[in-house]
Amino acid sequence: MSGRNPNELSGKNDNEKLRDLFSRTYKEQAIWILNGFWESKGLKNKAEDVWKYVNKHIELDTAKKDEGSQLDEFNAHRFLESLGETLTVLAMREKLTSFGVERSKNVPLTHYLMWKYNLKASEVANAPQGSNPEELAQAQRMLEAVLEAYREVERLAEEARQREAEAHEAERPFKEAQDELNAAIANMKAQEEAYANKTNELRAKSETGGAVQKNKAKAELEIHLKEDPLPLRKAKITTEAAERKADKLRAPFKAAREAAETARAAADAAVEEASARVREAEDFLAEVRKKPGQPYGALWWIERQLEEQKKYQPG
């Protein structure tokens, strides 16, 4: 809310009070109307519509957005058209004049709400805003705490996404190096197996058959055992190089992965904290609403903001 008292309009007469209301934000105007006519005009059943009217005004007010209070005539027509209203701004102003409202260049949200719900100028200017401002202030503080908690969730979630992207980027070269290592190990094992098979074959020949055959096999076995076969030697060299490459990339990948896990855990913990604050605020509001004379429109608005916030919880 602005720095002005949300439960009181400034002015010596109804028109001055209405000018003060018309200068307040769309949200503040809506809450004033909801508070004042929650029961008497049945606006407790229209609160969701008023919520949509406020958001449509904010959407159309491209200059001031949620800090705006009035639309120019062109955008006021666009607002009416978005609702399927056949009403024109001129016709609305004529009716409001009969309600005691001064003409103005721009169109505050309150104009439409007065027309929509048949509210007279004196009724709006002096609409009751409920009692227990301390509890409303406490509810507002709890809402701000929730919003701040969710801002922290978004910050930590974004950090977690960045750390996870970095871990993914670090994983790619490590995985490639690991694949190279696995291929090199497989090739080395194949060469070792081929070498061992030839050794066993020659050893068997050196122990069976005729003397000439055995001596020939023994000679071949002796040569075979002394030589360093090129394929096996190359396979060992390739494997050793692949091991060094994988080892070099393993540490940064592990660090990046641990950083990502830490960041995600922090984000998850922030979500839990934000959810706890939401529950706390909802429980408080439920108790306050049971008491008579409350600013029910303002309380409903806080609850609606809490509900909206939960929809956009970052992942």
GROMACS .gro file of N, CA and C in nm, residues 179-291:
model
  339
  179ASP      N    1   3.429  -4.275  -2.164
  179ASP     CA    2   3.396  -4.366  -2.275
  179ASP      C    3   3.524  -4.409  -2.347
  180GLU      N    4   3.615  -4.313  -2.368
  180GLU     CA    5   3.743  -4.345  -2.432
  180GLU      C    6   3.821  -4.445  -2.347
  181LEU      N    7   3.820  -4.422  -2.215
  181LEU     CA    8   3.891  -4.512  -2.124
  181LEU      C    9   3.831  -4.651  -2.129
  182ASN      N   10   3.699  -4.660  -2.125
  182ASN     CA   11   3.633  -4.791  -2.129
  182ASN      C   12   3.665  -4.865  -2.258
  183ALA      N   13   3.667  -4.789  -2.369
  183ALA     CA   14   3.699  -4.851  -2.498
  183ALA      C   15   3.844  -4.899  -2.500
  184ALA      N   16   3.933  -4.817  -2.441
  184ALA     CA   17   4.074  -4.854  -2.437
  184ALA      C   18   4.096  -4.977  -2.350
  185ILE      N   19   4.028  -4.983  -2.237
  185ILE     CA   20   4.039  -5.099  -2.147
  185ILE      C   21   3.987  -5.224  -2.217
  186ALA      N   22   3.876  -5.211  -2.286
  186ALA     CA   23   3.819  -5.326  -2.357
  186ALA      C   24   3.916  -5.376  -2.464
  187ASN      N   25   3.977  -5.282  -2.537
  187ASN     CA   26   4.073  -5.321  -2.640
  187ASN      C   27   4.196  -5.385  -2.579
  188MET      N   28   4.243  -5.328  -2.466
  188MET     CA   29   4.360  -5.386  -2.401
  188MET      C   30   4.330  -5.527  -2.352
  189LYS      N   31   4.212  -5.547  -2.297
  189LYS     CA   32   4.174  -5.681  -2.250
  189LYS      C   33   4.166  -5.779  -2.366
  190ALA      N   34   4.116  -5.729  -2.479
  190ALA     CA   35   4.108  -5.816  -2.598
  190ALA      C   36   4.248  -5.856  -2.645
  191GLN      N   37   4.343  -5.758  -2.643
  191GLN     CA   38   4.480  -5.788  -2.683
  191GLN      C   39   4.547  -5.883  -2.584
  192GLU      N   40   4.520  -5.862  -2.455
  192GLU     CA   41   4.575  -5.951  -2.353
  192GLU      C   42   4.520  -6.093  -2.369
  193GLU      N   43   4.392  -6.099  -2.399
  193GLU     CA   44   4.329  -6.231  -2.418
  193GLU      C   45   4.388  -6.301  -2.541
  194ALA      N   46   4.409  -6.223  -2.649
  194ALA     CA   47   4.467  -6.281  -2.771
  194ALA      C   48   4.610  -6.331  -2.742
  195TYR      N   49   4.685  -6.251  -2.666
  195TYR     CA   50   4.823  -6.288  -2.630
  195TYR      C   51   4.822  -6.414  -2.544
  196ALA      N   52   4.731  -6.418  -2.445
  196ALA     CA   53   4.722  -6.534  -2.357
  196ALA      C   54   4.678  -6.658  -2.434
  197ASN      N   55   4.586  -6.644  -2.527
  197ASN     CA   56   4.540  -6.759  -2.606
  197ASN      C   57   4.654  -6.817  -2.689
  198LYS      N   58   4.735  -6.725  -2.749
  198LYS     CA   59   4.848  -6.773  -2.830
  198LYS      C   60   4.950  -6.841  -2.741
  199THR      N   61   4.971  -6.786  -2.622
  199THR     CA   62   5.065  -6.849  -2.527
  199THR      C   63   5.019  -6.989  -2.491
  200ASN      N   64   4.892  -7.004  -2.458
  200ASN     CA   65   4.838  -7.135  -2.420
  200ASN      C   66   4.845  -7.234  -2.536
  201GLU      N   67   4.820  -7.181  -2.656
  201GLU     CA   68   4.824  -7.267  -2.775
  201GLU      C   69   4.965  -7.321  -2.798
  202LEU      N   70   5.064  -7.232  -2.792
  202LEU     CA   71   5.203  -7.275  -2.814
  202LEU      C   72   5.251  -7.367  -2.700
  203ARG      N   73   5.209  -7.338  -2.577
  203ARG     CA   74   5.249  -7.422  -2.465
  203ARG      C   75   5.192  -7.563  -2.480
  204ALA      N   76   5.067  -7.570  -2.526
  204ALA     CA   77   5.007  -7.702  -2.547
  204ALA      C   78   5.079  -7.779  -2.657
  205LYS      N   79   5.117  -7.711  -2.763
  205LYS     CA   80   5.188  -7.777  -2.874
  205LYS      C   81   5.326  -7.823  -2.829
  206SER      N   82   5.388  -7.746  -2.736
  206SER     CA   83   5.522  -7.784  -2.690
  206SER      C   84   5.520  -7.904  -2.597
  207GLU      N   85   5.402  -7.945  -2.556
  207GLU     CA   86   5.391  -8.056  -2.461
  207GLU      C   87   5.327  -8.179  -2.521
  208THR      N   88   5.283  -8.172  -2.643
  208THR     CA   89   5.218  -8.286  -2.707
  208THR      C   90   5.275  -8.306  -2.848
  209GLY      N   91   5.253  -8.427  -2.901
  209GLY     CA   92   5.298  -8.456  -3.037
  209GLY      C   93   5.440  -8.509  -3.040
  210GLY      N   94   5.496  -8.510  -3.161
  210GLY     CA   95   5.631  -8.561  -3.180
  210GLY      C   96   5.736  -8.464  -3.131
  211ALA      N   97   5.860  -8.515  -3.126
  211ALA     CA   98   5.970  -8.435  -3.073
  211ALA      C   99   5.996  -8.313  -3.158
  212VAL      N  100   5.989  -8.330  -3.289
  212VAL     CA  101   6.016  -8.216  -3.379
  212VAL      C  102   5.912  -8.106  -3.356
  213GLN      N  103   5.784  -8.152  -3.349
  213GLN     CA  104   5.673  -8.055  -3.331
  213GLN      C  105   5.685  -7.984  -3.197
  214LYS      N  106   5.721  -8.060  -3.092
  214LYS     CA  107   5.732  -8.000  -2.959
  214LYS      C  108   5.847  -7.900  -2.953
  215ASN      N  109   5.959  -7.936  -3.015
  215ASN     CA  110   6.073  -7.845  -3.013
  215ASN      C  111   6.043  -7.716  -3.090
  216LYS      N  112   5.975  -7.734  -3.200
  216LYS     CA  113   5.938  -7.614  -3.279
  216LYS      C  114   5.844  -7.523  -3.198
  217ALA      N  115   5.749  -7.587  -3.130
  217ALA     CA  116   5.655  -7.509  -3.049
  217ALA      C  117   5.725  -7.441  -2.933
  218LYS      N  118   5.823  -7.513  -2.871
  218LYS     CA  119   5.897  -7.453  -2.760
  218LYS      C  120   5.974  -7.330  -2.806
  219ALA      N  121   6.032  -7.341  -2.926
  219ALA     CA  122   6.108  -7.227  -2.978
  219ALA      C  123   6.016  -7.108  -3.004
  220GLU      N  124   5.902  -7.137  -3.064
  220GLU     CA  125   5.806  -7.030  -3.092
  220GLU      C  126   5.752  -6.968  -2.962
  221LEU      N  127   5.732  -7.054  -2.862
  221LEU     CA  128   5.682  -7.004  -2.733
  221LEU      C  129   5.785  -6.914  -2.668
  222GLU      N  130   5.915  -6.956  -2.676
  222GLU     CA  131   6.021  -6.875  -2.615
  222GLU      C  132   6.027  -6.737  -2.680
  223ILE      N  133   6.018  -6.735  -2.815
  223ILE     CA  134   6.019  -6.607  -2.887
  223ILE      C  135   5.896  -6.523  -2.851
  224HIS      N  136   5.782  -6.593  -2.845
  224HIS     CA  137   5.655  -6.525  -2.815
  224HIS      C  138   5.658  -6.459  -2.676
  225LEU      N  139   5.715  -6.530  -2.578
  225LEU     CA  140   5.718  -6.477  -2.441
  225LEU      C  141   5.816  -6.363  -2.426
  226LYS      N  142   5.922  -6.362  -2.508
  226LYS     CA  143   6.022  -6.257  -2.498
  226LYS      C  144   5.980  -6.128  -2.570
  227GLU      N  145   5.901  -6.143  -2.672
  227GLU     CA  146   5.867  -6.023  -2.752
  227GLU      C  147   5.758  -5.939  -2.681
  228ASP      N  148   5.756  -5.812  -2.715
  228ASP     CA  149   5.654  -5.719  -2.665
  228ASP      C  150   5.563  -5.688  -2.783
  229PRO      N  151   5.450  -5.759  -2.794
  229PRO     CA  152   5.365  -5.744  -2.913
  229PRO      C  153   5.314  -5.602  -2.928
  230LEU      N  154   5.326  -5.547  -3.049
  230LEU     CA  155   5.289  -5.408  -3.076
  230LEU      C  156   5.142  -5.378  -3.044
  231PRO      N  157   5.045  -5.459  -3.086
  231PRO     CA  158   4.905  -5.425  -3.056
  231PRO      C  159   4.878  -5.414  -2.907
  232LEU      N  160   4.935  -5.508  -2.829
  232LEU     CA  161   4.913  -5.502  -2.685
  232LEU      C  162   4.985  -5.382  -2.624
  233ARG      N  163   5.106  -5.353  -2.674
  233ARG     CA  164   5.181  -5.239  -2.623
  233ARG      C  165   5.105  -5.107  -2.651
  234LYS      N  166   5.055  -5.096  -2.771
  234LYS     CA  167   4.978  -4.976  -2.807
  234LYS      C  168   4.851  -4.966  -2.724
  235ALA      N  169   4.786  -5.080  -2.698
  235ALA     CA  170   4.663  -5.080  -2.619
  235ALA      C  171   4.690  -5.033  -2.477
  236LYS      N  172   4.805  -5.076  -2.419
  236LYS     CA  173   4.839  -5.033  -2.284
  236LYS      C  174   4.869  -4.884  -2.279
  237ILE      N  175   4.942  -4.835  -2.381
  237ILE     CA  176   4.974  -4.693  -2.387
  237ILE      C  177   4.848  -4.609  -2.401
  238THR      N  178   4.758  -4.655  -2.487
  238THR     CA  179   4.631  -4.583  -2.507
  238THR      C  180   4.549  -4.581  -2.379
  239THR      N  181   4.548  -4.694  -2.307
  239THR     CA  182   4.471  -4.703  -2.183
  239THR      C  183   4.528  -4.609  -2.077
  240GLU      N  184   4.660  -4.606  -2.066
  240GLU     CA  185   4.723  -4.518  -1.968
  240GLU      C  186   4.693  -4.371  -1.998
  241ALA      N  187   4.695  -4.335  -2.126
  241ALA     CA  188   4.664  -4.197  -2.165
  241ALA      C  189   4.519  -4.163  -2.135
  242ALA      N  190   4.431  -4.259  -2.162
  242ALA     CA  191   4.288  -4.238  -2.136
  242ALA      C  192   4.262  -4.225  -1.986
  243GLU      N  193   4.335  -4.300  -1.905
  243GLU     CA  194   4.320  -4.290  -1.760
  243GLU      C  195   4.361  -4.152  -1.710
  244ARG      N  196   4.474  -4.104  -1.763
  244ARG     CA  197   4.522  -3.971  -1.722
  244ARG      C  198   4.421  -3.863  -1.761
  245LYS      N  199   4.364  -3.874  -1.880
  245LYS     CA  200   4.266  -3.776  -1.927
  245LYS      C  201   4.140  -3.779  -1.841
  246ALA      N  202   4.092  -3.900  -1.812
  246ALA     CA  203   3.971  -3.913  -1.729
  246ALA      C  204   3.996  -3.862  -1.588
  247ASP      N  205   4.113  -3.894  -1.533
  247ASP     CA  206   4.146  -3.846  -1.398
  247ASP      C  207   4.151  -3.694  -1.393
  248LYS      N  208   4.203  -3.633  -1.499
  248LYS     CA  209   4.214  -3.487  -1.504
  248LYS      C  210   4.077  -3.421  -1.505
  249LEU      N  211   3.981  -3.484  -1.573
  249LEU     CA  212   3.846  -3.427  -1.587
  249LEU      C  213   3.753  -3.469  -1.473
  250ARG      N  214   3.791  -3.572  -1.398
  250ARG     CA  215   3.703  -3.623  -1.293
  250ARG      C  216   3.685  -3.522  -1.180
  251ALA      N  217   3.791  -3.456  -1.139
  251ALA     CA  218   3.784  -3.362  -1.026
  251ALA      C  219   3.693  -3.244  -1.054
  252PRO      N  220   3.707  -3.172  -1.168
  252PRO     CA  221   3.615  -3.060  -1.194
  252PRO      C  222   3.470  -3.105  -1.209
  253PHE      N  223   3.449  -3.224  -1.269
  253PHE     CA  224   3.313  -3.273  -1.282
  253PHE      C  225   3.254  -3.304  -1.144
  254LYS      N  226   3.332  -3.367  -1.058
  254LYS     CA  227   3.285  -3.399  -0.924
  254LYS      C  228   3.253  -3.272  -0.846
  255ALA      N  229   3.340  -3.171  -0.859
  255ALA     CA  230   3.318  -3.045  -0.788
  255ALA      C  231   3.192  -2.976  -0.839
  256ALA      N  232   3.174  -2.976  -0.971
  256ALA     CA  233   3.055  -2.913  -1.030
  256ALA      C  234   2.928  -2.986  -0.988
  257ARG      N  235   2.935  -3.119  -0.985
  257ARG     CA  236   2.818  -3.197  -0.944
  257ARG      C  237   2.783  -3.172  -0.798
  258GLU      N  238   2.884  -3.168  -0.712
  258GLU     CA  239   2.859  -3.142  -0.569
  258GLU      C  240   2.803  -3.002  -0.548
  259ALA      N  241   2.853  -2.905  -0.626
  259ALA     CA  242   2.801  -2.768  -0.615
  259ALA      C  243   2.655  -2.763  -0.658
  260ALA      N  244   2.622  -2.838  -0.762
  260ALA     CA  245   2.483  -2.843  -0.810
  260ALA      C  246   2.392  -2.907  -0.705
  261GLU      N  247   2.440  -3.015  -0.645
  261GLU     CA  248   2.361  -3.083  -0.543
  261GLU      C  249   2.339  -2.994  -0.421
  262THR      N  250   2.443  -2.920  -0.383
  262THR     CA  251   2.432  -2.828  -0.269
  262THR      C  252   2.334  -2.716  -0.299
  263ALA      N  253   2.343  -2.660  -0.420
  263ALA     CA  254   2.253  -2.552  -0.460
  263ALA      C  255   2.108  -2.599  -0.467
  264ARG      N  256   2.087  -2.719  -0.520
  264ARG     CA  257   1.950  -2.771  -0.529
  264ARG      C  258   1.895  -2.798  -0.390
  265ALA      N  259   1.977  -2.849  -0.300
  265ALA     CA  260   1.931  -2.874  -0.162
  265ALA      C  261   1.892  -2.743  -0.094
  266ALA      N  262   1.970  -2.637  -0.118
  266ALA     CA  263   1.937  -2.506  -0.061
  266ALA      C  264   1.806  -2.454  -0.117
  267ALA      N  265   1.785  -2.472  -0.248
  267ALA     CA  266   1.659  -2.429  -0.310
  267ALA      C  267   1.541  -2.506  -0.254
  268ASP      N  268   1.558  -2.636  -0.237
  268ASP     CA  269   1.450  -2.719  -0.182
  268ASP      C  270   1.417  -2.677  -0.038
  269ALA      N  271   1.521  -2.646   0.038
  269ALA     CA  272   1.499  -2.602   0.176
  269ALA      C  273   1.426  -2.468   0.179
  270ALA      N  274   1.457  -2.381   0.083
  270ALA     CA  275   1.390  -2.251   0.075
  270ALA      C  276   1.242  -2.269   0.040
  271VAL      N  277   1.213  -2.366  -0.045
  271VAL     CA  278   1.073  -2.395  -0.078
  271VAL      C  279   0.997  -2.440   0.047
  272GLU      N  280   1.059  -2.524   0.126
  272GLU     CA  281   0.996  -2.570   0.250
  272GLU      C  282   0.971  -2.453   0.344
  273GLU      N  283   1.069  -2.364   0.354
  273GLU     CA  284   1.056  -2.247   0.441
  273GLU      C  285   0.942  -2.158   0.392
  274ALA      N  286   0.936  -2.135   0.261
  274ALA     CA  287   0.830  -2.051   0.204
  274ALA      C  288   0.693  -2.116   0.228
  275SER      N  289   0.685  -2.246   0.209
  275SER     CA  290   0.558  -2.317   0.231
  275SER      C  291   0.514  -2.306   0.377
  276ALA      N  292   0.610  -2.313   0.467
  276ALA     CA  293   0.578  -2.301   0.610
  276ALA      C  294   0.524  -2.162   0.640
  277ARG      N  295   0.582  -2.060   0.578
  277ARG     CA  296   0.534  -1.923   0.598
  277ARG      C  297   0.393  -1.904   0.541
  278VAL      N  298   0.367  -1.970   0.429
  278VAL     CA  299   0.232  -1.964   0.371
  278VAL      C  300   0.131  -2.026   0.468
  279ARG      N  301   0.164  -2.143   0.519
  279ARG     CA  302   0.073  -2.209   0.614
  279ARG      C  303   0.050  -2.123   0.738
  280GLU      N  304   0.156  -2.062   0.787
  280GLU     CA  305   0.145  -1.975   0.904
  280GLU      C  306   0.051  -1.857   0.876
  281ALA      N  307   0.068  -1.796   0.759
  281ALA     CA  308  -0.016  -1.682   0.722
  281ALA      C  309  -0.160  -1.725   0.703
  282GLU      N  310  -0.180  -1.839   0.638
  282GLU     CA  311  -0.317  -1.888   0.615
  282GLU      C  312  -0.386  -1.920   0.747
  283ASP      N  313  -0.314  -1.980   0.840
  283ASP     CA  314  -0.373  -2.011   0.971
  283ASP      C  315  -0.411  -1.882   1.045
  284PHE      N  316  -0.323  -1.782   1.037
  284PHE     CA  317  -0.350  -1.655   1.103
  284PHE      C  318  -0.474  -1.589   1.043
  285LEU      N  319  -0.482  -1.588   0.910
  285LEU     CA  320  -0.596  -1.526   0.843
  285LEU      C  321  -0.726  -1.598   0.876
  286ALA      N  322  -0.720  -1.729   0.884
  286ALA     CA  323  -0.840  -1.807   0.916
  286ALA      C  324  -0.893  -1.768   1.054
  287GLU      N  325  -0.804  -1.745   1.150
  287GLU     CA  326  -0.846  -1.706   1.283
  287GLU      C  327  -0.901  -1.564   1.284
  288VAL      N  328  -0.835  -1.473   1.213
  288VAL     CA  329  -0.878  -1.334   1.211
  288VAL      C  330  -1.016  -1.320   1.146
  289ARG      N  331  -1.039  -1.396   1.041
  289ARG     CA  332  -1.166  -1.386   0.968
  289ARG      C  333  -1.286  -1.429   1.052
  290LYS      N  334  -1.261  -1.506   1.158
  290LYS     CA  335  -1.371  -1.550   1.244
  290LYS      C  336  -1.425  -1.436   1.331
  291LYS      N  337  -1.346  -1.331   1.345
  291LYS     CA  338  -1.385  -1.221   1.432
  291LYS      C  339  -1.474  -1.122   1.358
   0.00000   0.00000   0.00000
